[in-house]
Short mmCIF file of C-alpha atoms and ligand atoms in Angstrom, two decimals:
data_model
loop_
_atom_site.label_atom_id
_atom_site.label_comp_id
_atom_site.label_asym_id
_atom_site.label_seq_id
_atom_site.Cartn_x
_atom_site.Cartn_y
_atom_site.Cartn_z
CA VAL A 1 99.06 -260.82 149.54
CA GLU A 2 100.81 -257.54 148.70
CA THR A 3 100.89 -254.90 151.35
CA ASN A 4 100.75 -251.11 151.35
CA ASN A 5 101.67 -249.37 154.62
CA ASN A 6 101.27 -252.69 156.34
CA PHE A 7 97.64 -253.12 155.23
CA PRO A 8 96.80 -256.04 152.98
CA VAL A 9 95.91 -254.59 149.57
CA SER A 10 92.94 -256.90 149.31
CA GLU A 11 91.38 -255.27 152.39
CA ILE A 12 91.90 -251.61 151.49
CA GLY A 13 88.54 -249.97 150.74
CA THR A 14 86.52 -253.13 151.27
CA ALA A 15 85.87 -253.10 155.00
CA LYS A 16 82.33 -254.35 155.47
CA SER A 17 79.85 -252.83 157.84
CA SER A 18 78.51 -254.85 160.73
CA CYS A 19 75.97 -256.26 158.32
CA GLY A 20 78.02 -258.99 156.71
CA SER A 21 75.70 -259.45 153.76
CA CYS A 22 75.24 -255.73 153.03
CA ALA A 23 76.51 -254.55 149.68
CA VAL A 24 77.56 -251.09 150.99
CA THR A 25 80.99 -250.92 152.58
CA ARG A 26 81.67 -248.86 155.68
CA ARG A 27 83.65 -246.38 153.60
CA GLU A 28 80.76 -245.99 151.16
CA ALA A 29 78.29 -245.54 154.03
CA ILE A 30 80.45 -242.81 155.59
CA LEU A 31 80.82 -241.09 152.21
CA LEU A 32 77.06 -241.23 151.61
CA ALA A 33 76.31 -239.82 155.07
CA ALA A 34 78.83 -237.00 154.63
CA THR A 35 77.45 -236.16 151.18
CA ALA A 36 73.88 -236.13 152.48
CA SER A 37 74.89 -233.80 155.33
CA VAL A 38 76.55 -231.35 152.95
CA LEU A 39 73.60 -231.43 150.54
CA ALA A 40 71.18 -230.82 153.39
CA LEU A 41 73.03 -227.61 154.31
CA LEU A 42 73.37 -226.28 150.77
CA PRO A 43 69.98 -224.48 150.58
CA ILE A 44 70.80 -222.53 153.77
CA PHE A 45 74.20 -221.40 152.53
CA LYS A 46 72.82 -220.69 149.06
CA ALA A 47 69.95 -218.59 150.42
CA ASN A 48 72.29 -216.51 152.54
CA ALA A 49 74.93 -216.17 149.84
CA ASP A 50 72.37 -215.06 147.24
CA THR A 51 70.66 -212.51 149.49
CA PRO A 52 72.23 -209.06 149.08
CA ASP A 53 72.57 -206.86 152.14
CA GLN A 54 69.56 -204.62 152.79
CA TRP A 55 70.67 -202.15 155.45
CA VAL A 56 67.79 -199.96 156.61
CA ALA A 57 68.11 -197.03 159.02
CA VAL A 58 65.75 -197.40 161.99
CA GLY A 59 66.64 -194.36 164.09
CA LYS A 60 69.32 -192.60 166.09
CA ALA A 61 71.05 -194.85 168.61
CA SER A 62 70.49 -192.18 171.25
CA SER A 63 66.72 -192.44 170.74
CA PHE A 64 66.58 -196.04 172.00
CA THR A 65 66.21 -196.57 175.74
CA VAL A 66 68.20 -199.44 177.25
CA GLY A 67 65.96 -202.48 177.72
CA ALA A 68 62.93 -201.01 175.94
CA PRO A 69 62.33 -202.66 172.54
CA VAL A 70 60.87 -200.43 169.83
CA MET A 71 58.79 -201.93 167.04
CA VAL A 72 59.83 -200.86 163.57
CA THR A 73 58.02 -201.74 160.35
CA PRO A 74 60.27 -201.09 157.34
CA ALA A 75 58.55 -200.09 154.10
CA THR A 76 59.71 -203.27 152.42
CA GLY A 77 59.68 -205.73 155.24
CA GLU A 78 57.94 -207.23 158.20
CA ALA A 79 57.77 -205.79 161.70
CA LEU A 80 60.81 -206.16 163.88
CA TYR A 81 61.93 -204.97 167.29
CA VAL A 82 65.07 -202.95 167.89
CA THR A 83 66.45 -203.05 171.41
CA ARG A 84 69.33 -201.20 172.99
CA ILE A 85 70.98 -203.69 175.33
CA ASP A 86 73.60 -201.36 176.79
CA SER A 87 75.47 -198.18 175.88
CA ILE A 88 76.94 -199.69 172.71
CA THR A 89 74.95 -202.80 171.79
CA VAL A 90 71.75 -202.68 169.75
CA VAL A 91 69.99 -205.88 168.66
CA ALA A 92 67.11 -206.49 166.29
CA VAL A 93 64.73 -209.43 166.14
CA SER A 94 61.80 -210.28 163.91
CA ALA A 95 58.38 -209.74 165.52
CA LYS A 96 57.16 -212.99 163.97
CA CYS A 97 56.57 -215.74 166.51
CA THR A 98 58.42 -218.94 165.65
CA HIS A 99 55.40 -221.05 166.57
CA HIS A 100 52.90 -220.13 163.87
CA GLY A 101 53.97 -216.64 162.90
CA CYS A 102 51.75 -214.30 164.91
CA LYS A 103 53.20 -210.89 165.76
CA VAL A 104 54.64 -210.82 169.28
CA ALA A 105 54.22 -207.79 171.55
CA TRP A 106 56.66 -206.37 174.10
CA MET A 107 55.20 -206.53 177.60
CA PRO A 108 57.14 -204.06 179.79
CA ALA A 109 55.65 -205.41 183.04
CA ASP A 110 57.04 -208.89 182.30
CA SER A 111 60.09 -207.69 180.36
CA GLN A 112 59.43 -210.16 177.59
CA PHE A 113 57.82 -210.56 174.20
CA GLU A 114 54.52 -212.40 174.38
CA CYS A 115 52.59 -213.97 171.57
CA PRO A 116 48.83 -213.25 171.60
CA CYS A 117 47.98 -216.42 169.68
CA HIS A 118 49.13 -219.29 171.89
CA GLY A 119 51.09 -217.70 174.71
CA ALA A 120 54.76 -218.19 173.78
CA ALA A 121 57.24 -215.78 175.36
CA PHE A 122 60.71 -214.57 174.37
CA THR A 123 63.40 -212.40 175.95
CA SER A 124 64.35 -209.00 174.51
CA THR A 125 67.08 -210.72 172.48
CA GLY A 126 64.62 -213.31 171.14
CA LYS A 127 65.39 -216.36 173.27
CA ASN A 128 62.33 -218.52 173.90
CA VAL A 129 61.42 -218.74 177.59
CA HIS A 130 57.88 -220.12 177.43
CA GLY A 131 56.19 -222.48 175.01
CA THR A 132 52.52 -222.43 174.15
CA MET A 133 49.62 -222.28 176.60
CA ARG A 134 48.90 -225.95 175.95
CA ASN A 135 52.54 -226.91 176.27
CA PRO A 136 54.50 -224.37 178.37
CA ALA A 137 57.59 -226.57 178.36
CA MET A 138 57.67 -226.68 174.58
CA GLY A 139 60.96 -225.36 173.28
CA LEU A 140 60.52 -222.94 170.42
CA SER A 141 63.20 -221.52 168.18
CA PRO A 142 64.38 -218.01 169.08
CA LEU A 143 62.96 -215.01 167.25
CA LEU A 144 64.92 -214.41 164.08
CA SER A 145 67.90 -212.19 164.90
CA LEU A 146 68.96 -209.57 162.37
CA PRO A 147 72.39 -207.95 162.08
CA THR A 148 72.67 -204.35 163.27
CA LYS A 149 75.29 -201.63 163.05
CA THR A 150 75.62 -198.05 164.20
CA THR A 151 76.98 -195.62 161.61
CA VAL A 152 79.52 -192.89 162.37
CA ASP A 153 76.71 -190.34 162.52
CA GLY A 154 74.88 -192.35 165.15
CA ASN A 155 72.17 -194.04 163.11
CA VAL A 156 71.20 -197.60 163.86
CA GLU A 157 70.85 -199.73 160.76
CA VAL A 158 69.38 -203.23 160.48
CA ASN A 159 70.18 -205.68 157.73
CA LEU A 160 66.85 -207.06 156.52
CA ALA A 161 68.49 -209.57 154.21
CA GLY A 162 67.38 -213.05 155.09
CA ILE A 163 64.32 -212.09 157.11
CA ASP A 164 62.17 -214.23 154.83
CA VAL A 165 64.57 -217.10 154.09
CA ALA A 166 65.22 -217.92 157.72
CA LEU A 167 61.64 -218.33 158.88
CA LEU A 168 61.66 -221.44 160.91
CA THR A 169 59.49 -224.47 160.51
CA PRO A 170 56.38 -223.98 162.65
CA LYS A 171 55.99 -226.40 165.50
CA VAL A 172 52.69 -228.01 166.35
CA SER A 173 51.25 -228.01 169.83
S1 LIG B 1 51.90 -218.32 166.99
FE1 LIG B 1 52.92 -217.60 168.72
S2 LIG B 1 52.51 -219.04 170.25
FE2 LIG B 1 51.52 -219.80 168.51
#
C-alpha cells in the first residue's frame, strides 16, 4: 500500500461512518451537512443584501425623552417605536408582536410593551419578558430591531429596510 503523509492511500477519503453498510462516507456526510447549512442561510443573506437602505427621519433627538418610547408610523411602513435609551443612544423596534403580529402598546406603568391579543410583553429594546397568557413561560423572539442614526443636525433616522423580510415565524400557544 502506497502512503501519502503516512496515511494509506487506500483509506484517504473513504472513511466510513459508524454505519458500516452505509453508502455515504463520513467526509460526504460532513460535506452534505455543511452545504445544507449554507443553503439554509442563503435566503436571509440574499434578502438583506437585496434590500436597499430606507432611512426615514422620525424626529429631533432632543424631542425624545429617555425611557419613553414614541410610536411612529412612516408613510411607507408599519408602526414602530423609537426610544431614547440615554443621552446618545436611540433604538427603534417594530410594533409588531412576534407571536401573531398584533400591534404592541407601551405601558408606562409597567415600563414594557404589552400585546393586547395574548398578553406577551417586551422591554423597551424589544426583548421578550413574558410569553402569552396561556403560556407565560413561552419564549418569544424579540421585537424586530431597526438600525438608527442621528444626523449632524440632530435628526433621528431609522432604516426601514428589512422590516418586512425579517418578520419571524409565529409561534403557537
Ligand atoms: S399576537 Fe401578541 S401575544 Fe399573541
